[in-house]
Short mmCIF file of C-alpha atoms in Angstrom, two decimals:
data_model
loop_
_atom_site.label_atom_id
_atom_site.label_comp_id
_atom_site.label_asym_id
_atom_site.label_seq_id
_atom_site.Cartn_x
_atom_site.Cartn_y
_atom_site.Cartn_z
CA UNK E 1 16.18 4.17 -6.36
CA UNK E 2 13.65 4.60 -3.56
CA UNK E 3 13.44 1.77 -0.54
CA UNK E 4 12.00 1.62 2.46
CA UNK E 5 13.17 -1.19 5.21
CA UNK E 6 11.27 -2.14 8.38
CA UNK E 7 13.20 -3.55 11.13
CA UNK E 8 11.06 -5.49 12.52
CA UNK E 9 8.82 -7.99 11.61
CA UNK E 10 6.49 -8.30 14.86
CA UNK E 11 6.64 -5.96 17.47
CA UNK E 12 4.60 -6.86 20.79
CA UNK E 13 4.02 -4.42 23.36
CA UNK E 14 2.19 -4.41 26.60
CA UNK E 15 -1.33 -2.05 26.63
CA UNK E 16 -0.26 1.73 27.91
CA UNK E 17 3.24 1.14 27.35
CA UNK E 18 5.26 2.89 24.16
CA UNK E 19 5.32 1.85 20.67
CA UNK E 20 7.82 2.05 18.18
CA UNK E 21 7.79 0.76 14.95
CA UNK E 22 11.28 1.15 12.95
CA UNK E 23 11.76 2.16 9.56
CA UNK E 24 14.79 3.20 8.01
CA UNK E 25 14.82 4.55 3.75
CA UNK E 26 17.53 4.87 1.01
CA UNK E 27 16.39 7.97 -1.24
CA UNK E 28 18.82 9.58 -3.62
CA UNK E 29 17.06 12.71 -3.13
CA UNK E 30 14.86 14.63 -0.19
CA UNK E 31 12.20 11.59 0.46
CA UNK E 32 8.63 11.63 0.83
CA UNK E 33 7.34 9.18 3.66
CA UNK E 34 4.43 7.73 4.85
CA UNK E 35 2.85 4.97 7.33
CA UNK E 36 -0.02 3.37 6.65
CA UNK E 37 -1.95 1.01 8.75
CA UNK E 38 -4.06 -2.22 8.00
CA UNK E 39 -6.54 -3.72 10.18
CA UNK E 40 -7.28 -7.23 9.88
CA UNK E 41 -9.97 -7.38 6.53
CA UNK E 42 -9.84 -3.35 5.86
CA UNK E 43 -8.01 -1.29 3.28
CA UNK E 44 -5.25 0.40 4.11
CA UNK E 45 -4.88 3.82 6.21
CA UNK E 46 -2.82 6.64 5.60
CA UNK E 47 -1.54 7.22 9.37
CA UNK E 48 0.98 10.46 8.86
CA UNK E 49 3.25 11.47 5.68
CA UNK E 50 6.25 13.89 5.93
CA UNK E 51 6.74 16.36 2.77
CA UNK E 52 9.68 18.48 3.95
CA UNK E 53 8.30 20.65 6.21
CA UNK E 54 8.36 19.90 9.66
CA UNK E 55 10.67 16.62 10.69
CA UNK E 56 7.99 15.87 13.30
CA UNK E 57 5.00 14.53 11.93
CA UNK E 58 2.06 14.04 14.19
CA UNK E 59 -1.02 11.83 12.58
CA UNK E 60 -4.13 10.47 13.40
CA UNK E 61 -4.82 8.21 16.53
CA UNK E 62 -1.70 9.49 18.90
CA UNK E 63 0.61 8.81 16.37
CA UNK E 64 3.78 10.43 15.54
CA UNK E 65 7.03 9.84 13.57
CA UNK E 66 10.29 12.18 13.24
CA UNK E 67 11.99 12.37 9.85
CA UNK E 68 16.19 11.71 10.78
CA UNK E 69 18.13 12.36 8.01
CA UNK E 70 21.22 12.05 9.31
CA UNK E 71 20.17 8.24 10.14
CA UNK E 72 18.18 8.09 6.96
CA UNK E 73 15.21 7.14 9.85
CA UNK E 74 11.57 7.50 10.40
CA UNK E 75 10.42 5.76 12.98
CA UNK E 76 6.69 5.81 13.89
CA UNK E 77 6.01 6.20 18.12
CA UNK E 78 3.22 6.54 20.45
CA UNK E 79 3.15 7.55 24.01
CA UNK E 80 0.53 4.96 25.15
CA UNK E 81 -0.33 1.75 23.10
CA UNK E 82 -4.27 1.17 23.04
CA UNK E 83 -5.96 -2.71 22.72
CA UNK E 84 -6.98 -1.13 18.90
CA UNK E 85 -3.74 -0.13 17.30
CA UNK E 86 -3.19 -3.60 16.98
CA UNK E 87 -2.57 -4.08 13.12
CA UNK E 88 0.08 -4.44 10.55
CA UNK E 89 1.57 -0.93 9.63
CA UNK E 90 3.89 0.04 6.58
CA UNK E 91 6.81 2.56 6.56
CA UNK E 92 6.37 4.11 2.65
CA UNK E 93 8.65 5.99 0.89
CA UNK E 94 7.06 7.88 -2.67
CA UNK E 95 9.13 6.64 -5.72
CA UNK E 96 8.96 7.82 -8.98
CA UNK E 97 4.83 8.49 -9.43
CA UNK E 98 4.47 5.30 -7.09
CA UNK E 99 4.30 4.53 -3.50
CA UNK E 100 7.21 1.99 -2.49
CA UNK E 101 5.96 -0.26 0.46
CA UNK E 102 8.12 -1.80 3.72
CA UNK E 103 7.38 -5.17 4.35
CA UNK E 104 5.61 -4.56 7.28
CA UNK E 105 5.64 -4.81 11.10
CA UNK E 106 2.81 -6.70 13.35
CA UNK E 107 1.90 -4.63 16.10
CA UNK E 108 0.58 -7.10 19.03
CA UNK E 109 -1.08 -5.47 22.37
CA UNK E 110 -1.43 -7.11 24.81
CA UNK E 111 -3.93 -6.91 27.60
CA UNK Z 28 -18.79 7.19 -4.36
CA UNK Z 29 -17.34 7.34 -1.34
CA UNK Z 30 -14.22 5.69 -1.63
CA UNK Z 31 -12.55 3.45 -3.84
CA UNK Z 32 -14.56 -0.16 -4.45
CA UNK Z 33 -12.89 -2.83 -5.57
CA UNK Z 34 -14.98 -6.50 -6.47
CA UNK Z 35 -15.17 -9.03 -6.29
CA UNK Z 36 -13.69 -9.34 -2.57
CA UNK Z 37 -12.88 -12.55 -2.31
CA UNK Z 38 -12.16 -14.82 -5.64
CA UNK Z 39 -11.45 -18.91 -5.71
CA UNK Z 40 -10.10 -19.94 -9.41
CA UNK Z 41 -8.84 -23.01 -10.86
CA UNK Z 42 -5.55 -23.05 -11.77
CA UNK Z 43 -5.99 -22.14 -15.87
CA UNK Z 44 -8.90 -20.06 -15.66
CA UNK Z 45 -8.98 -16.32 -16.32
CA UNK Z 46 -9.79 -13.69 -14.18
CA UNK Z 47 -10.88 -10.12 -13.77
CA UNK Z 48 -10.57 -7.59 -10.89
CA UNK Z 49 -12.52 -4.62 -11.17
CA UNK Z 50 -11.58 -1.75 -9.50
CA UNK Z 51 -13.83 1.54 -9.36
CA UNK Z 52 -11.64 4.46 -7.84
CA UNK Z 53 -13.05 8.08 -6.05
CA UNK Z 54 -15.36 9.89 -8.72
CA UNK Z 55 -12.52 12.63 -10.10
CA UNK Z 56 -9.35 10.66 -9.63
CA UNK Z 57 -7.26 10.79 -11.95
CA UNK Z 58 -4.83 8.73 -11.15
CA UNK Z 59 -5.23 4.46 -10.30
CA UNK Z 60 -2.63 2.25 -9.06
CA UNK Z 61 -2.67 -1.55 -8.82
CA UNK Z 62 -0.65 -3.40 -6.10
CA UNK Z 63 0.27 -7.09 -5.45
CA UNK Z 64 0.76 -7.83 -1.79
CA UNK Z 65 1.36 -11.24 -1.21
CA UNK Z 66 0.49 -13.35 3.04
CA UNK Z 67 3.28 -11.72 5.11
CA UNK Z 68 4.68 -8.69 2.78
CA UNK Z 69 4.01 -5.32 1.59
CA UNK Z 70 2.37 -4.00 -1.37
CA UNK Z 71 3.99 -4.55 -4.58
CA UNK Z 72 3.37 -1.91 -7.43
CA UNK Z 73 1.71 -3.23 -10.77
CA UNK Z 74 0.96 -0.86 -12.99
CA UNK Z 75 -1.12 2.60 -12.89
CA UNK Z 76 -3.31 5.37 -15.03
CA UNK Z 77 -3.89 8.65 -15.54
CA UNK Z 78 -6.84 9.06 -17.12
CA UNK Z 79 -7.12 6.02 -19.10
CA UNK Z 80 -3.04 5.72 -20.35
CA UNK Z 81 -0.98 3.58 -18.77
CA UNK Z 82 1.60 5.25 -17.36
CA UNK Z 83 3.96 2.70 -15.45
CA UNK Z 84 3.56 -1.27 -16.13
CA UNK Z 85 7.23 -2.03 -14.92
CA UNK Z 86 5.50 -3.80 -12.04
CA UNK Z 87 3.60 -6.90 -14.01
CA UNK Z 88 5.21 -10.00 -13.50
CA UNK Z 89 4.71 -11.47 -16.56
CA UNK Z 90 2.09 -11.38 -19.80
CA UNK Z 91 -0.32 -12.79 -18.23
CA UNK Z 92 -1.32 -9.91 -16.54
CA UNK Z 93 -2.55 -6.85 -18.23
CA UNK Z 94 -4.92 -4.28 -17.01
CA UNK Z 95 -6.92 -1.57 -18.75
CA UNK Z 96 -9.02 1.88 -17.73
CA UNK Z 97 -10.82 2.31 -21.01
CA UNK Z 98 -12.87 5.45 -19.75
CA UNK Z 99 -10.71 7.03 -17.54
CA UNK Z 100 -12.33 6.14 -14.31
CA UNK Z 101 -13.30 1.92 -13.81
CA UNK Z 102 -10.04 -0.73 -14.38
CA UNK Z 103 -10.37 -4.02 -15.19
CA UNK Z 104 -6.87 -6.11 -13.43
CA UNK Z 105 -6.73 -9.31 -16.09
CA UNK Z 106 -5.12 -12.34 -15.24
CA UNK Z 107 -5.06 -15.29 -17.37
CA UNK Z 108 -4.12 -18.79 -17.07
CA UNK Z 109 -4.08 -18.40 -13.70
CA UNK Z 110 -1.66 -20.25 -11.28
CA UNK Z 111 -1.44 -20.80 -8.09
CA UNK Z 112 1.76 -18.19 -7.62
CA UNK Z 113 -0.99 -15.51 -8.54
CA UNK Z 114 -2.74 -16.35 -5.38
CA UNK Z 115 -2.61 -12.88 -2.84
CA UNK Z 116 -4.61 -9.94 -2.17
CA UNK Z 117 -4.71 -7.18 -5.22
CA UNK Z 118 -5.35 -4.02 -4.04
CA UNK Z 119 -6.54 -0.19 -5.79
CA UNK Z 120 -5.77 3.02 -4.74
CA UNK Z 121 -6.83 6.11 -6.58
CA UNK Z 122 -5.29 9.56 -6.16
CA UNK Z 123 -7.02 13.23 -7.12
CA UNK Z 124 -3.60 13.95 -9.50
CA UNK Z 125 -0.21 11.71 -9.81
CA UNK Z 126 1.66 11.14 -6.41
CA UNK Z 127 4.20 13.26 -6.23
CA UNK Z 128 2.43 16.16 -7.35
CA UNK Z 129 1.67 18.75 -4.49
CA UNK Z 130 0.25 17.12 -1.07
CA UNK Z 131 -1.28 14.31 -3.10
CA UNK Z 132 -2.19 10.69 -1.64
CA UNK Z 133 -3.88 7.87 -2.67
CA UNK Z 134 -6.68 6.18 -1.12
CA UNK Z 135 -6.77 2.49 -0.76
CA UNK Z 136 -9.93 -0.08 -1.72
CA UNK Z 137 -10.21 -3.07 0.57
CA UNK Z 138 -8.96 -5.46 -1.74
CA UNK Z 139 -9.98 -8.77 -3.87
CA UNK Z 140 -8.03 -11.66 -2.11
CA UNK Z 141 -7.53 -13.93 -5.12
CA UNK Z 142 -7.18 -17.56 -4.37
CA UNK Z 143 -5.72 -19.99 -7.20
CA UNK Z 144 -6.85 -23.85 -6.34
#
C-alpha cells in the first residue's frame, strides 16, 4: 500500500531564507507524487507532481522538489521564502485511483 | 463552470439531524472524489465516481454516510444522524478521467466545513 509521511508538523522560517518541507513515501511500485498547498479558507492547490520523468520537479511559485528513490524522499524546497507561501502544504502520493494525503506541515514566515 | 463548487460552505447541525453536501465538479469530469479532512490532518478519502458508479467506498466510516452522483456530474455527500465526530471540513475534487490514467489531476472545491453542535 501507498503512504506518504511528513516530517514535520510546523516548519517556521525567516522571510528570504530557504524552505524545506520533508516528505518521505512507502510505494510498492514506481510512485506518483504530488504537493499541494492550502491557504487559510481556499481549496487546495496542486503545487508540482512527479510522473517518472524527470526527478526534479519545478512548480508554480519558486517551488521545487527532487524525487530520491534511494531515500524513498521528496522533499519540497525554495530558494527564498516570500511573506505569502505561508500555508499548510501536503506531500501526496497517488494510490490505487485515489490520492493518499500527508498530514501536513505549517509553513510560518516570518517578517 | 469554472471550477469545482461545493455548498453549502459552512454547515451548523444538531447532533441527530441529517445532512447533505452537494458537490458540483468541472463540466466534463468524469471522475469525483470525496475527502474527510479533519482540524490538524490531511485529507481522508471517502468514496468516488466515474460517471455516476461508485467506484471506491472503502473510505466511509460507517452507514451513516452514503453519497450518490445520479447523473453523472452533481453528488449529493449524505450524512445522517449526525454526531459530533462528523464535525470537519468535506472536500470535492473532480478529475477529466480516473487518477492514474495519463497526466491526470484532480481539482479541489473549497470545501463545506460541517459543524455538529
Amino acid at each position: 500500500a501507498q503512504s506518504v509521511t511528513q516530517l514535520d508538523s510546523h516548519v517556521s522560517v525567516s522571510e528570504g531564507t530557504p524552505v524545506l518541507l520533508r516528505c518521505n513515501y512507502s510505494s510498492s511500485y514506481s510512485p506518483s507524487l504530488f504537493w499541494y498547498v492550502q491557504h487559510p479558507n481556499k481549496g487546495l492547490q496542486l503545487l508540482l507532481k512527479y510522473t517518472s520523468a524527470a526527478t526534479l520537479v519545478k512548480g508554480i511559485n519558486g517551488f521545487e522538489a527532487e524525487f530520491k528513490k534511494s531515500e524513498t524522499s521528496f522533499h519540497l524546497t525554495k530558494p527564498s521564502a516570500h511573506m505569502s507561501d505561508a500555508a499548510e502544504y501536503f506531500c501526496v502520493v497517488l494510490g490505487t485511483y485515489k490520492y493518499i494525503f500527508g498530514t501536513g506541515t505549517r509553513l510560518k514566515v516570518l517578517a | 463552470g469554472a471550477g469545482v463548487s461545493q455548498s453549502p460552505r459552512y454547515k451548523v447541525t444538531k447532533r441527530g439531524q441529517d445532512v447533505a453536501l452537494r458537490c458540483d465538479p468541472i463540466s466534463g469530469h468524469v471522475s469525483l472524489y470525496w475527502y474527510r479532512q479533519a482540524l490538524g490532518q490531511g485529507p481522508e478519502f471517502l468514496t468516488y465516481f466515474n460517471y455516476e458508479a461508485q467506484q471506491d467506498k472503502s473510505g466511509l466510516p460507517n452507514d451513516r454516510f452514503s453519497a450518490e452522483r445520479p447523473e453523472g456530474s452533481i453528488s449529493t455527500l449524505t450524512i445522517q444522524r449526525t454526531e459530533q465526530r462528523d464535525s470537519a471540513m468535506y472536500r470535492c475534487a473532480s478529475s477529466l478521467a480516473p487518477l492514474g490514467t495519463g497526466n491526470t489531476e484532480a481539482f479541489f472545491g473549497q470545501g463545506t466545513r460541517l459543524t455538529v453542535v
